[in-house]
Every structure is written in structure tokens, then in C-alpha cells.
mmCIF file of C-alpha atoms in Angstrom:
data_model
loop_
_atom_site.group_PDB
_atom_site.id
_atom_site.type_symbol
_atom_site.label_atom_id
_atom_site.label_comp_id
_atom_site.label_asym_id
_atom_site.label_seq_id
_atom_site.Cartn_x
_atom_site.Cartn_y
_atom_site.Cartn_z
ATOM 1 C CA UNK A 72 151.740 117.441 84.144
ATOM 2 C CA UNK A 73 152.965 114.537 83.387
ATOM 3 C CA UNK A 74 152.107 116.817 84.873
ATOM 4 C CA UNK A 75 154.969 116.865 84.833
ATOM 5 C CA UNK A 76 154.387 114.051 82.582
ATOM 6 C CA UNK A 77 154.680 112.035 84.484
ATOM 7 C CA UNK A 78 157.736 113.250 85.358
ATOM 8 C CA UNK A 79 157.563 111.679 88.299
ATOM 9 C CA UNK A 80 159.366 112.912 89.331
ATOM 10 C CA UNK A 81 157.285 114.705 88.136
ATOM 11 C CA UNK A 82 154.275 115.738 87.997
ATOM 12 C CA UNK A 83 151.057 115.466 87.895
ATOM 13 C CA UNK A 84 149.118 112.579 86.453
ATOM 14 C CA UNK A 85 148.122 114.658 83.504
ATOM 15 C CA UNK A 86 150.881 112.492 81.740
ATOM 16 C CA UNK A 87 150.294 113.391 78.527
ATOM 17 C CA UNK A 88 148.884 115.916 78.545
ATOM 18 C CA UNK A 89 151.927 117.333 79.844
ATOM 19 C CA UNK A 90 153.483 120.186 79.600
ATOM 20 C CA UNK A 91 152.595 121.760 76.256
ATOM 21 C CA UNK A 92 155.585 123.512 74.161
ATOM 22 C CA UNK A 93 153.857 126.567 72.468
ATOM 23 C CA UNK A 94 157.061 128.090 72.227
ATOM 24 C CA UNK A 95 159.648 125.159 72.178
ATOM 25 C CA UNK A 96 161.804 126.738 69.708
ATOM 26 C CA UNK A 97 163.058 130.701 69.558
ATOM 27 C CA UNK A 98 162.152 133.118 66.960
ATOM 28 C CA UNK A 99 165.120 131.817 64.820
ATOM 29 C CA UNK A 100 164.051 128.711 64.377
ATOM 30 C CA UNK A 101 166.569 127.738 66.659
ATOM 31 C CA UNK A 102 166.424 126.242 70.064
ATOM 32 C CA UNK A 103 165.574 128.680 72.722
ATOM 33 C CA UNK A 104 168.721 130.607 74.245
ATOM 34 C CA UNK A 105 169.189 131.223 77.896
ATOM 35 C CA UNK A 106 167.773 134.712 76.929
ATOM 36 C CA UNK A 107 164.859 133.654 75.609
ATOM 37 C CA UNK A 108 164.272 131.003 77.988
ATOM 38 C CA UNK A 109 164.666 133.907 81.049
ATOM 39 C CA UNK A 110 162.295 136.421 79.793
ATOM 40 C CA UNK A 111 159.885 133.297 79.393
ATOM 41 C CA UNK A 112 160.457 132.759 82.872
ATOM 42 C CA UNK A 113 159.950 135.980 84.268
ATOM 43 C CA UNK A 114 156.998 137.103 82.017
ATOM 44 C CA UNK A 115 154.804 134.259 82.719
ATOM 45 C CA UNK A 116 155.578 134.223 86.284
ATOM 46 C CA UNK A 117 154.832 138.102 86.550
ATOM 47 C CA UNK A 118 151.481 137.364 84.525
ATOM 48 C CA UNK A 119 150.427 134.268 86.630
ATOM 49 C CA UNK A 120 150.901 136.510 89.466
ATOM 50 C CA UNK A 121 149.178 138.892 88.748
ATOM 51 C CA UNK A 122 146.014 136.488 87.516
ATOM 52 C CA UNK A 123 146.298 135.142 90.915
ATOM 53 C CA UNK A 124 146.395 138.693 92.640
ATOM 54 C CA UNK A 125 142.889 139.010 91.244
ATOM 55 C CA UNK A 126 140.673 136.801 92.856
ATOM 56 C CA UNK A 127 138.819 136.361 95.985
ATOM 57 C CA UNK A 128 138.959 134.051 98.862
ATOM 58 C CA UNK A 129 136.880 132.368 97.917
ATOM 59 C CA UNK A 130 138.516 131.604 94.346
ATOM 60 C CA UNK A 131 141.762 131.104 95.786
ATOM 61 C CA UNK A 132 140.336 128.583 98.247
ATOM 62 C CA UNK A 133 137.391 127.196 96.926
ATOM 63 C CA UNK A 134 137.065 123.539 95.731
ATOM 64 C CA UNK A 135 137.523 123.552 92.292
ATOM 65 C CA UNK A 136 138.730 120.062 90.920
ATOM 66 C CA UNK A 137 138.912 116.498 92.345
ATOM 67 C CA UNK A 138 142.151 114.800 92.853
ATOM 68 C CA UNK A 139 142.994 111.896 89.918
ATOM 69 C CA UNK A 140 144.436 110.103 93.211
ATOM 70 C CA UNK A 141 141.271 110.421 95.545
ATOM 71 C CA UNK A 142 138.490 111.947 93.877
ATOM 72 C CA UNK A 143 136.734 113.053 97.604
ATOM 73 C CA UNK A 144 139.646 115.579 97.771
ATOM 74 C CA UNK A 145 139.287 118.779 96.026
ATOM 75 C CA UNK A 146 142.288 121.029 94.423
ATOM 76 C CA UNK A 147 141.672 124.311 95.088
ATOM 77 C CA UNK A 148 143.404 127.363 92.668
ATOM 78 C CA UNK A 149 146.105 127.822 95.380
ATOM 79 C CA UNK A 150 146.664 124.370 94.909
ATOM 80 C CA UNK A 151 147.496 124.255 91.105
ATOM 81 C CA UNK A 152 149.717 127.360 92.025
ATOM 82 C CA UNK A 153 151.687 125.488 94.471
ATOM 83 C CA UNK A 154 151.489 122.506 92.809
ATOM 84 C CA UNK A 155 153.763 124.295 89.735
ATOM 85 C CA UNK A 156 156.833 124.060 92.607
ATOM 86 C CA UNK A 157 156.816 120.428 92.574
ATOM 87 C CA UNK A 158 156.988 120.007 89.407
ATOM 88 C CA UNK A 159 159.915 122.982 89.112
ATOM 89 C CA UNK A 160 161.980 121.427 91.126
ATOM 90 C CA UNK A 161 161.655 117.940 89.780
ATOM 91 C CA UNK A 162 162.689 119.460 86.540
ATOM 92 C CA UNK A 163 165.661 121.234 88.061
ATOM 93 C CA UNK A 164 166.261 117.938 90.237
ATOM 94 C CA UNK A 165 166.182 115.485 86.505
ATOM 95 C CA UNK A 166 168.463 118.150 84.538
ATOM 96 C CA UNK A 167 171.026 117.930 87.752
ATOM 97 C CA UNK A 168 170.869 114.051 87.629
ATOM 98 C CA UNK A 169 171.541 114.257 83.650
ATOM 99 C CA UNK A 170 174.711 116.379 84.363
ATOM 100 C CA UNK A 171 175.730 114.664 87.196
ATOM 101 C CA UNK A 172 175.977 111.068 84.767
ATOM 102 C CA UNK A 173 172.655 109.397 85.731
ATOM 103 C CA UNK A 174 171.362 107.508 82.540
ATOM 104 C CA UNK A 175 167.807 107.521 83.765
ATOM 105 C CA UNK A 176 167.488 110.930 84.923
ATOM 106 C CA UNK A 177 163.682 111.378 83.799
ATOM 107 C CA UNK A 178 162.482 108.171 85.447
ATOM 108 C CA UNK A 179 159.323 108.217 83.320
ATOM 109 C CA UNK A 180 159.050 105.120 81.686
ATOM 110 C CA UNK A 181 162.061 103.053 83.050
ATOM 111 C CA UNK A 182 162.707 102.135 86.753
ATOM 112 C CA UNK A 183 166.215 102.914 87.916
ATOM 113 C CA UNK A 184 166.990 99.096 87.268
ATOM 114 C CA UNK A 185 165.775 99.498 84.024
ATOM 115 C CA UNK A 186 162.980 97.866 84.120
ATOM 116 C CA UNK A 187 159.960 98.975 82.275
ATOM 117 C CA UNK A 188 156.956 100.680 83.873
ATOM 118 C CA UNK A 189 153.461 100.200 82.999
ATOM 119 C CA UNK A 190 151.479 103.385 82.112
ATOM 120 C CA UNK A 191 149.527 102.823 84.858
ATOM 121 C CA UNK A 192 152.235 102.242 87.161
ATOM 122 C CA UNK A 193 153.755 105.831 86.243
ATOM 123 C CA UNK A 194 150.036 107.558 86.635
ATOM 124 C CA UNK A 195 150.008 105.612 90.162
ATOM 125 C CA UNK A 196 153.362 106.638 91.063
ATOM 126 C CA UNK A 197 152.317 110.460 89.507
ATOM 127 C CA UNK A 198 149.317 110.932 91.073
ATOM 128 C CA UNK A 199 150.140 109.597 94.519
ATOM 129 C CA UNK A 200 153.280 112.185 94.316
ATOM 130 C CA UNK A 201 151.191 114.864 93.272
ATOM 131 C CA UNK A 202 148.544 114.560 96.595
ATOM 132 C CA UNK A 203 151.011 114.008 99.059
ATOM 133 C CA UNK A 204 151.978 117.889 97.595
ATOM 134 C CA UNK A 205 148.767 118.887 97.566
ATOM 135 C CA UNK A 206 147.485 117.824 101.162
ATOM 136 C CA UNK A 207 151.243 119.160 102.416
ATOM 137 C CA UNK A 208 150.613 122.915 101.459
ATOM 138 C CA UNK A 209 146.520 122.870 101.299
ATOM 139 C CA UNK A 210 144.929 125.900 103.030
ATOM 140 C CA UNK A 211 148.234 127.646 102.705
ATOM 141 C CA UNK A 212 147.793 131.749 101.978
ATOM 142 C CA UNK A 213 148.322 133.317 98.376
ATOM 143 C CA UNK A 214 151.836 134.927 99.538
ATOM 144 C CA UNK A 215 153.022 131.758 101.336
ATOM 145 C CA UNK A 216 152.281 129.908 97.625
ATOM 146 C CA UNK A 217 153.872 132.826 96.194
ATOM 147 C CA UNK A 218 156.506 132.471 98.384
ATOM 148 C CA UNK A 219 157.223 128.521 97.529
ATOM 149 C CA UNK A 220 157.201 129.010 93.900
ATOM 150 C CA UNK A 221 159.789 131.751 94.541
ATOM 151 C CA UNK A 222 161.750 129.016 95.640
ATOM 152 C CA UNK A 223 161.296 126.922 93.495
ATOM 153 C CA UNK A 224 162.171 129.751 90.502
ATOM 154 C CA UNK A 225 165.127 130.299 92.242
ATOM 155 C CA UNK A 226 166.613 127.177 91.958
ATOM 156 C CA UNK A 227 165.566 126.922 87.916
ATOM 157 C CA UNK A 228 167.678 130.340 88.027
ATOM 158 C CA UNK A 229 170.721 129.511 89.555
ATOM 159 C CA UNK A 230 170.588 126.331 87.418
ATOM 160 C CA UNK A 231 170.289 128.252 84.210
ATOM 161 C CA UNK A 232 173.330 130.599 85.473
ATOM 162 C CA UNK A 233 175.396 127.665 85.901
ATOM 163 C CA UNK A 234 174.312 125.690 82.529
ATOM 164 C CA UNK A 235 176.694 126.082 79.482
ATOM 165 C CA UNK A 236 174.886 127.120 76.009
ATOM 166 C CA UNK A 237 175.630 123.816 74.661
ATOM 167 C CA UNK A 238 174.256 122.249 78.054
ATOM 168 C CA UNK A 239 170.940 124.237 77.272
ATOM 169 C CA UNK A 240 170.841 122.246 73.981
ATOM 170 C CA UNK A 241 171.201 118.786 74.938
ATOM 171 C CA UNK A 242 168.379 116.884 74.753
ATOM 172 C CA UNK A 243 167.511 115.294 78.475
ATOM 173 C CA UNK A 244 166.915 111.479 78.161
ATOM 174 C CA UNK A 245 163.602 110.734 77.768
ATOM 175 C CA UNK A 246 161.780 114.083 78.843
ATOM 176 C CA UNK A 247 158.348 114.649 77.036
ATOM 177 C CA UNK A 248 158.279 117.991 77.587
ATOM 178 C CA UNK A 249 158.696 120.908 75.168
ATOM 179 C CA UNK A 250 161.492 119.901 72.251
ATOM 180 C CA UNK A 251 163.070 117.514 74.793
ATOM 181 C CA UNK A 252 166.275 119.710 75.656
ATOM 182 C CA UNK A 253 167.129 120.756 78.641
ATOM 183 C CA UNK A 254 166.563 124.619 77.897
ATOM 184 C CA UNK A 255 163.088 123.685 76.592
ATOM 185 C CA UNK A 256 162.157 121.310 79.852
ATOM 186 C CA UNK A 257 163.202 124.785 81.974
ATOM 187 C CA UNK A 258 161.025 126.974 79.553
ATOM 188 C CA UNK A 259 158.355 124.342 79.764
ATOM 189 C CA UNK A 260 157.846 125.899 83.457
ATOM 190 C CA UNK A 261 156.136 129.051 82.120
ATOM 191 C CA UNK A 262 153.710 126.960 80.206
ATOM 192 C CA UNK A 263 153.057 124.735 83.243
ATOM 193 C CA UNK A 264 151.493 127.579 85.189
ATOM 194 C CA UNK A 265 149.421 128.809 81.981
ATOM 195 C CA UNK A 266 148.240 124.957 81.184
ATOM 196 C CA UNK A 267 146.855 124.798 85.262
ATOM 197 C CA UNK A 268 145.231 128.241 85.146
ATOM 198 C CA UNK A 269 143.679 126.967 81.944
ATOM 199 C CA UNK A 270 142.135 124.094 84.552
ATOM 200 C CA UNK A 271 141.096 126.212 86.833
ATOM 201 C CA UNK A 272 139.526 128.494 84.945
ATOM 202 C CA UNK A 273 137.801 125.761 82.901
ATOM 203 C CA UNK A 274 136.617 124.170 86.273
ATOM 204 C CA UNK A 275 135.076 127.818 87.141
ATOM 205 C CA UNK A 276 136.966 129.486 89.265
ATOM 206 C CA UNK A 277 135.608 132.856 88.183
ATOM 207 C CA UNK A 278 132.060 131.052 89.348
ATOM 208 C CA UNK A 279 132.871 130.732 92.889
#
């Protein structure tokens, strides 16, 4: 995150440590195509699902890590699932403002004065964003997460089917994610969910 990178709009205070971009650029050597960047989509989401389909109450609900915003509150693995929404739709939300004319349509490291923000003021701003999420949808069930990161995907879809080729390609004023265009900050979805399973399964969710 930085989560979303700190996208703020984004994300989650994992600034940067973001999103990573394994696969910022297509087999070409080219920037990823609306093809490419669907079939991302879909197979990661289909494999995150069915990770997710695999464990137990008690890994699904468990306490698994503490919150970089209040440490006495514990993400669970259904909350790094739903958290991937947020962030989704801040994506979707930045790439609209960028089209639309906004010239700060990232908000990361600029205010929308243009002032500067300290790093700590975007981690502050991040990880205060990324709780209220969290304590919003906490103790929700595996299909009603399912369900709100359906949601979520649809709105990254319907963008996509209304983005031009040469749209995909432009790069989206100061994102950190992926290659910094706006096909590669969609893409950079898939790795999202991969990058929190990561987390969870570092933290031992397989343990509970």
C-alpha cells in the first residue's frame, strides 16, 4: 500500500512498500495492453479467491497483524481482503480525476493547494484512512468481502472499457505504482492482493 502508497487516497501506510510491479511491462517489452492488463485482473482475482476459499474460521477471522494506526487493533485475513477494495477504488477514483483535468490527481506528496506534505503527514493521513476501512467492514463474512471487492473490480472494469489505448499509456501524475501509467496503476491491483496475502501468510495465518 502506499498501500496504496500512500495513495491516499490510497492506501495503506505501507507507502513504499507499495504496490510492487512484477509485471509492469507486457511480454513485448511494451507497456501492458488492455488485454494483458484484463487477464491480470481476472487471474489473480480467481487465484486470490480461491486461496481465500481455503481456510478456516478461524484463519479468515483470526487476529493476525496490528494496525500501523493503533497497534491494540488487529487485521484479520478478511481484512487485508477487503482492504484491496479501498485501495481499487482509490485507483479508479485518481485515474478519473486525471481524465477529468485535475493536476493533482494522486494526492501523494502534494496537498490540493500544492503545498508539500511531510512523509509523515501522508503515513498519518494513510494509515488513519486505512482503519476507518478496516473497523467499517471488520467481522464481515468471506462472501460479503467477496462481494465488496466484486464491486470494487467492477468499477476498474467499466473504467478499462471506457479508457482509450493511448489513455492506458499515459503516465498518471505522480503515481508510484507499477511503471507509473495508468494501465500499470490498474494492473497494479492484481499484485495488491498477492503483496497482502504475502502478509498474511508471513504473519501465520496457516498457524491459527
Amino acid at each position: 500500500c502506499v498501500e496504496a502508497k500512500i495513495g491516499v487516497g490510497g492506501c495503506c501506510a505501507h507507502v513504499a512498500r507499495v504496490v510492487p510491479a512484477p509485471t509492469r511491462f507486457s511480454s513485448k517489452g511494451d507497456h501492458m495492453n488492455r488485454i494483458e492488463i484484463e487477464t491480470k485482473l481476472n487471474d489473480d482475482r480467481t487465484w486470490l479467491l480461491n486461496t481465500y476459499t481455503q481456510l478456516s474460521e478461524t484463519q479468515l477471522f483470526g487476529d493476525l497483524t496490528p494496525s500501523e494506526h493503533d497497534p491494540s487493533n488487529y487485521w484479520s485475513a478478511l481484512d487485508h481482503l477487503a482492504h484491496l477494495a479501498l485501495i481499487e477504488r482509490n485507483f479508479a477514483s485518481m485515474i478519473r480525476k486525471h481524465i477529468g483535468g485535475a493536476k493533482n490527481p494522486v494526492g501523494l506528496t502534494h496537498d490540493d493547494s500544492g503545498a508539500p506534505r511531510t512523509r509523515d503527514q501522508i503515513m498519518a493521513s494513510v494509515h488513519a484512512m486505512t482503519e476507518e476501512w478496516q473497523r467499517e467492514h471488520h467481522g464481515k463474512s468471506l462472501s460479503e468481502v467477496v462481494a465488496l471487492g466484486a464491486s470494487a473490480r467492477a468499477v476498474t472494469l467499466q473504467l478499462l472499457s471506457e479508457l482509450t489505448d493511448e489513455q492506458l499509456n499515459e503516465v498518471l501524475p505522480g503515481a508510484p505504482w507499477a511503471d507509473g501509467t495508468i494501465g500499470g496503476v490498474l494492473a497494479a491491483n492484481a499484485d495488491h492482493g498477492r503483496m497482502h496475502w504475502k502478509w498474511a501468510k508471513d504473519a501465520g495465518v496457516h498457524e491459527h
